[in-house]
Amino acid sequence: MTSNNPDWRITVNNNPELEDLRTYHFDDENDVESFATGLLCEGITEFSLYYNDGGEWVEQETNPYDFFTTIDDTPFPLAHGQLLPNLSRDVAPEIIWSLAQGNKDALGSIDNEPAREKAERIFELLTLSGAWDEPESLSQEGCGEMFGDEAPWRWEDSDDMASVEIDEM
């Protein structure tokens, strides 16, 4: 649970599943990183991370891969392991993340035609190989159930400040 003066916050942008849940406040950097990892495991990349710098909220530049120690920690390691090294020079990390989560629509976000064609070939091969079958890492720490009754998060609203209470595991 957060104090009245949290040090961190995440704002979820344009996600219909979370339209009534917009900004979450955290006291601890580990909690905010854990929450961001959970969002990414659910395929949600449209969020902004802020920290409190002397009373002013400053947006922190993030890359989805910053929240995972290795590719093996991601929800679909085969897909992430193939797409990231093959596309990272030409495609934004958020688009690569969405593709690696199995979101074929993300191909349309790639402006560079040769990179898009390469991504389409890799995506097709990953589909044929079953890269998006039940991910092994969902049972690992960091990619458990994010929402629902079994989620390690509880939404709290008080004094116009949405916050998250994290269950101890």
PDB file of C-alpha atoms in Angstrom:
ATOM      1  CA  MET A   1       0.000   0.000   0.000  1.00  0.00           C
ATOM      2  CA  THR A   2       1.243   3.473  -0.717  1.00  0.00           C
ATOM      3  CA  SER A   3       1.754   6.418   1.553  1.00  0.00           C
ATOM      4  CA  ASN A   4       0.290   9.857   0.860  1.00  0.00           C
ATOM      5  CA  ASN A   5       3.525  10.828  -0.914  1.00  0.00           C
ATOM      6  CA  PRO A   6       4.419   7.967  -3.240  1.00  0.00           C
ATOM      7  CA  ASP A   7       7.758   7.959  -5.027  1.00  0.00           C
ATOM      8  CA  TRP A   8       6.683   6.074  -8.174  1.00  0.00           C
ATOM      9  CA  ARG A   9       3.663   5.843 -10.425  1.00  0.00           C
ATOM     10  CA  ILE A  10       2.571   4.004 -13.554  1.00  0.00           C
ATOM     11  CA  THR A  11       0.009   5.422 -15.929  1.00  0.00           C
ATOM     12  CA  VAL A  12      -1.661   2.866 -18.196  1.00  0.00           C
ATOM     13  CA  ASN A  13      -2.495   4.443 -21.544  1.00  0.00           C
ATOM     14  CA  ASN A  14      -5.295   3.454 -23.909  1.00  0.00           C
ATOM     15  CA  ASN A  15      -6.032  -0.036 -22.615  1.00  0.00           C
ATOM     16  CA  PRO A  16      -9.737  -0.923 -22.810  1.00  0.00           C
ATOM     17  CA  GLU A  17      -9.351  -3.701 -20.216  1.00  0.00           C
ATOM     18  CA  LEU A  18      -8.116  -1.155 -17.687  1.00  0.00           C
ATOM     19  CA  GLU A  19     -10.166   1.884 -18.695  1.00  0.00           C
ATOM     20  CA  ASP A  20     -11.356   2.505 -15.139  1.00  0.00           C
ATOM     21  CA  LEU A  21      -7.865   1.915 -13.716  1.00  0.00           C
ATOM     22  CA  ARG A  22      -5.521   4.602 -14.959  1.00  0.00           C
ATOM     23  CA  THR A  23      -2.728   5.592 -12.573  1.00  0.00           C
ATOM     24  CA  TYR A  24      -1.133   3.485  -9.840  1.00  0.00           C
ATOM     25  CA  HIS A  25       1.132   4.835  -7.107  1.00  0.00           C
ATOM     26  CA  PHE A  26       3.966   2.986  -5.356  1.00  0.00           C
ATOM     27  CA  ASP A  27       6.381   3.712  -2.528  1.00  0.00           C
ATOM     28  CA  ASP A  28       8.985   1.169  -3.548  1.00  0.00           C
ATOM     29  CA  GLU A  29      10.850   0.834  -6.852  1.00  0.00           C
ATOM     30  CA  ASN A  30      10.748  -2.977  -6.634  1.00  0.00           C
ATOM     31  CA  ASP A  31       6.948  -2.901  -6.398  1.00  0.00           C
ATOM     32  CA  VAL A  32       6.597  -0.643  -9.428  1.00  0.00           C
ATOM     33  CA  GLU A  33       8.982  -2.843 -11.439  1.00  0.00           C
ATOM     34  CA  SER A  34       7.062  -5.953 -10.412  1.00  0.00           C
ATOM     35  CA  PHE A  35       3.784  -4.336 -11.456  1.00  0.00           C
ATOM     36  CA  ALA A  36       5.274  -3.230 -14.805  1.00  0.00           C
ATOM     37  CA  THR A  37       6.509  -6.778 -15.390  1.00  0.00           C
ATOM     38  CA  GLY A  38       2.992  -8.046 -14.720  1.00  0.00           C
ATOM     39  CA  LEU A  39       1.541  -5.591 -17.236  1.00  0.00           C
ATOM     40  CA  LEU A  40       4.058  -6.741 -19.837  1.00  0.00           C
ATOM     41  CA  CYS A  41       3.276 -10.398 -19.135  1.00  0.00           C
ATOM     42  CA  GLU A  42      -0.349  -9.562 -19.909  1.00  0.00           C
ATOM     43  CA  GLY A  43       0.743  -7.991 -23.200  1.00  0.00           C
ATOM     44  CA  ILE A  44       0.154  -4.414 -22.033  1.00  0.00           C
ATOM     45  CA  THR A  45       2.938  -2.172 -23.325  1.00  0.00           C
ATOM     46  CA  GLU A  46       1.085   1.144 -23.377  1.00  0.00           C
ATOM     47  CA  PHE A  47       2.161   2.497 -19.994  1.00  0.00           C
ATOM     48  CA  SER A  48       4.403   5.243 -18.695  1.00  0.00           C
ATOM     49  CA  LEU A  49       6.605   5.021 -15.622  1.00  0.00           C
ATOM     50  CA  TYR A  50       7.261   8.134 -13.500  1.00  0.00           C
ATOM     51  CA  TYR A  51       9.367   8.852 -10.429  1.00  0.00           C
ATOM     52  CA  ASN A  52       9.041  11.701  -7.971  1.00  0.00           C
ATOM     53  CA  ASP A  53      12.072  13.977  -8.179  1.00  0.00           C
ATOM     54  CA  GLY A  54      11.749  16.571  -5.429  1.00  0.00           C
ATOM     55  CA  GLY A  55       8.002  16.941  -5.854  1.00  0.00           C
ATOM     56  CA  GLU A  56       8.042  16.896  -9.660  1.00  0.00           C
ATOM     57  CA  TRP A  57       6.932  13.800 -11.623  1.00  0.00           C
ATOM     58  CA  VAL A  58       9.542  12.848 -14.223  1.00  0.00           C
ATOM     59  CA  GLU A  59       8.830  10.243 -16.891  1.00  0.00           C
ATOM     60  CA  GLN A  60      11.404   7.471 -16.966  1.00  0.00           C
ATOM     61  CA  GLU A  61      12.426   6.113 -20.350  1.00  0.00           C
ATOM     62  CA  THR A  62      11.648   2.411 -20.439  1.00  0.00           C
ATOM     63  CA  ASN A  63      12.113  -0.515 -22.742  1.00  0.00           C
ATOM     64  CA  PRO A  64       9.949  -3.612 -22.134  1.00  0.00           C
ATOM     65  CA  TYR A  65      13.071  -5.750 -21.955  1.00  0.00           C
ATOM     66  CA  ASP A  66      14.470  -3.650 -19.074  1.00  0.00           C
ATOM     67  CA  PHE A  67      12.114  -5.493 -16.710  1.00  0.00           C
ATOM     68  CA  PHE A  68      13.499  -8.980 -17.430  1.00  0.00           C
ATOM     69  CA  THR A  69      16.930 -10.320 -16.519  1.00  0.00           C
ATOM     70  CA  THR A  70      17.154 -12.655 -19.520  1.00  0.00           C
ATOM     71  CA  ILE A  71      15.056 -13.601 -22.536  1.00  0.00           C
ATOM     72  CA  ASP A  72      14.276 -16.845 -20.696  1.00  0.00           C
ATOM     73  CA  ASP A  73      12.338 -14.803 -18.108  1.00  0.00           C
ATOM     74  CA  THR A  74       9.899 -13.459 -20.725  1.00  0.00           C
ATOM     75  CA  PRO A  75       6.488 -15.095 -21.284  1.00  0.00           C
ATOM     76  CA  PHE A  76       7.416 -16.537 -24.700  1.00  0.00           C
ATOM     77  CA  PRO A  77      11.209 -16.953 -24.683  1.00  0.00           C
ATOM     78  CA  LEU A  78      11.433 -18.616 -28.105  1.00  0.00           C
ATOM     79  CA  ALA A  79       9.610 -15.730 -29.784  1.00  0.00           C
ATOM     80  CA  HIS A  80      11.452 -13.011 -27.853  1.00  0.00           C
ATOM     81  CA  GLY A  81      14.766 -14.780 -28.476  1.00  0.00           C
ATOM     82  CA  GLN A  82      14.222 -14.810 -32.232  1.00  0.00           C
ATOM     83  CA  LEU A  83      12.562 -11.438 -32.756  1.00  0.00           C
ATOM     84  CA  LEU A  84      14.688  -9.214 -30.503  1.00  0.00           C
ATOM     85  CA  PRO A  85      18.121  -9.916 -32.016  1.00  0.00           C
ATOM     86  CA  ASN A  86      16.788 -10.039 -35.580  1.00  0.00           C
ATOM     87  CA  LEU A  87      14.743  -6.830 -35.482  1.00  0.00           C
ATOM     88  CA  SER A  88      16.288  -4.614 -32.789  1.00  0.00           C
ATOM     89  CA  ARG A  89      18.217  -2.409 -35.231  1.00  0.00           C
ATOM     90  CA  ASP A  90      15.127  -1.485 -37.254  1.00  0.00           C
ATOM     91  CA  VAL A  91      12.088  -1.889 -34.989  1.00  0.00           C
ATOM     92  CA  ALA A  92      11.106  -0.219 -31.700  1.00  0.00           C
ATOM     93  CA  PRO A  93      11.323  -2.483 -28.620  1.00  0.00           C
ATOM     94  CA  GLU A  94       7.602  -2.021 -27.857  1.00  0.00           C
ATOM     95  CA  ILE A  95       6.681  -3.362 -31.306  1.00  0.00           C
ATOM     96  CA  ILE A  96       9.088  -6.282 -30.963  1.00  0.00           C
ATOM     97  CA  TRP A  97       7.570  -7.036 -27.548  1.00  0.00           C
ATOM     98  CA  SER A  98       4.035  -7.040 -28.988  1.00  0.00           C
ATOM     99  CA  LEU A  99       5.082  -9.332 -31.835  1.00  0.00           C
ATOM    100  CA  ALA A 100       6.850 -11.676 -29.429  1.00  0.00           C
ATOM    101  CA  GLN A 101       3.657 -11.849 -27.364  1.00  0.00           C
ATOM    102  CA  GLY A 102       1.902 -13.201 -30.470  1.00  0.00           C
ATOM    103  CA  ASN A 103       0.236  -9.960 -31.590  1.00  0.00           C
ATOM    104  CA  LYS A 104       0.296 -10.285 -35.391  1.00  0.00           C
ATOM    105  CA  ASP A 105      -1.354  -6.854 -35.760  1.00  0.00           C
ATOM    106  CA  ALA A 106       1.898  -5.282 -34.527  1.00  0.00           C
ATOM    107  CA  LEU A 107       3.427  -6.094 -37.925  1.00  0.00           C
ATOM    108  CA  GLY A 108       1.449  -3.154 -39.328  1.00  0.00           C
ATOM    109  CA  SER A 109       3.328  -0.814 -36.981  1.00  0.00           C
ATOM    110  CA  ILE A 110       6.653  -1.482 -38.707  1.00  0.00           C
ATOM    111  CA  ASP A 111       7.264   1.327 -41.213  1.00  0.00           C
ATOM    112  CA  ASN A 112      10.487  -0.056 -42.681  1.00  0.00           C
ATOM    113  CA  GLU A 113       9.352  -2.456 -45.451  1.00  0.00           C
ATOM    114  CA  PRO A 114      12.403  -4.790 -45.438  1.00  0.00           C
ATOM    115  CA  ALA A 115      12.198  -5.019 -41.628  1.00  0.00           C
ATOM    116  CA  ARG A 116       8.441  -5.704 -41.808  1.00  0.00           C
ATOM    117  CA  GLU A 117       8.982  -8.470 -44.389  1.00  0.00           C
ATOM    118  CA  LYS A 118      11.697  -9.993 -42.201  1.00  0.00           C
ATOM    119  CA  ALA A 119       9.392  -9.772 -39.167  1.00  0.00           C
ATOM    120  CA  GLU A 120       6.565 -11.429 -41.134  1.00  0.00           C
ATOM    121  CA  ARG A 121       8.841 -14.355 -42.088  1.00  0.00           C
ATOM    122  CA  ILE A 122      10.063 -14.806 -38.512  1.00  0.00           C
ATOM    123  CA  PHE A 123       6.506 -14.491 -37.144  1.00  0.00           C
ATOM    124  CA  GLU A 124       5.264 -17.179 -39.562  1.00  0.00           C
ATOM    125  CA  LEU A 125       8.089 -19.550 -38.599  1.00  0.00           C
ATOM    126  CA  LEU A 126       7.415 -18.954 -34.905  1.00  0.00           C
ATOM    127  CA  THR A 127       3.713 -19.649 -35.455  1.00  0.00           C
ATOM    128  CA  LEU A 128       4.527 -22.935 -37.213  1.00  0.00           C
ATOM    129  CA  SER A 129       6.916 -23.899 -34.408  1.00  0.00           C
ATOM    130  CA  GLY A 130       4.264 -23.354 -31.710  1.00  0.00           C
ATOM    131  CA  ALA A 131       6.053 -20.436 -30.056  1.00  0.00           C
ATOM    132  CA  TRP A 132       2.785 -19.162 -28.575  1.00  0.00           C
ATOM    133  CA  ASP A 133       1.596 -22.420 -27.097  1.00  0.00           C
ATOM    134  CA  GLU A 134       1.204 -22.309 -23.299  1.00  0.00           C
ATOM    135  CA  PRO A 135       4.284 -20.367 -22.123  1.00  0.00           C
ATOM    136  CA  GLU A 136       6.509 -22.143 -19.644  1.00  0.00           C
ATOM    137  CA  SER A 137       7.352 -18.939 -17.814  1.00  0.00           C
ATOM    138  CA  LEU A 138       3.776 -18.223 -16.714  1.00  0.00           C
ATOM    139  CA  SER A 139       4.510 -20.492 -13.790  1.00  0.00           C
ATOM    140  CA  GLN A 140       7.739 -18.623 -13.054  1.00  0.00           C
ATOM    141  CA  GLU A 141       7.989 -15.573 -10.841  1.00  0.00           C
ATOM    142  CA  GLY A 142       7.139 -12.396 -12.684  1.00  0.00           C
ATOM    143  CA  CYS A 143       4.581 -13.738 -15.143  1.00  0.00           C
ATOM    144  CA  GLY A 144       1.864 -15.165 -12.941  1.00  0.00           C
ATOM    145  CA  GLU A 145      -1.823 -14.298 -13.148  1.00  0.00           C
ATOM    146  CA  MET A 146      -1.975 -10.510 -13.329  1.00  0.00           C
ATOM    147  CA  PHE A 147      -5.712  -9.932 -13.033  1.00  0.00           C
ATOM    148  CA  GLY A 148      -8.564 -11.846 -11.424  1.00  0.00           C
ATOM    149  CA  ASP A 149      -9.159 -13.414  -8.040  1.00  0.00           C
ATOM    150  CA  GLU A 150      -5.740 -15.069  -7.898  1.00  0.00           C
ATOM    151  CA  ALA A 151      -3.809 -11.909  -8.800  1.00  0.00           C
ATOM    152  CA  PRO A 152      -1.162 -10.658  -6.356  1.00  0.00           C
ATOM    153  CA  TRP A 153      -2.602  -7.121  -6.736  1.00  0.00           C
ATOM    154  CA  ARG A 154      -5.579  -5.403  -5.187  1.00  0.00           C
ATOM    155  CA  TRP A 155      -6.811  -2.087  -6.524  1.00  0.00           C
ATOM    156  CA  GLU A 156      -7.274   0.577  -3.875  1.00  0.00           C
ATOM    157  CA  ASP A 157      -8.910   3.969  -4.332  1.00  0.00           C
ATOM    158  CA  SER A 158      -8.715   6.576  -1.607  1.00  0.00           C
ATOM    159  CA  ASP A 159      -8.573  10.347  -1.647  1.00  0.00           C
ATOM    160  CA  ASP A 160      -8.549  10.456  -5.468  1.00  0.00           C
ATOM    161  CA  MET A 161      -5.336   8.423  -5.567  1.00  0.00           C
ATOM    162  CA  ALA A 162      -5.477   4.971  -7.120  1.00  0.00           C
ATOM    163  CA  SER A 163      -2.925   2.651  -5.624  1.00  0.00           C
ATOM    164  CA  VAL A 164      -2.067  -0.998  -5.591  1.00  0.00           C
ATOM    165  CA  GLU A 165      -1.782  -3.239  -2.575  1.00  0.00           C
ATOM    166  CA  ILE A 166       0.595  -6.113  -3.199  1.00  0.00           C
ATOM    167  CA  ASP A 167      -0.008  -9.449  -1.517  1.00  0.00           C
ATOM    168  CA  GLU A 168       3.079 -11.023  -0.007  1.00  0.00           C
ATOM    169  CA  MET A 169       3.905 -14.276  -1.761  1.00  0.00           C
TER     170      MET A 169
END
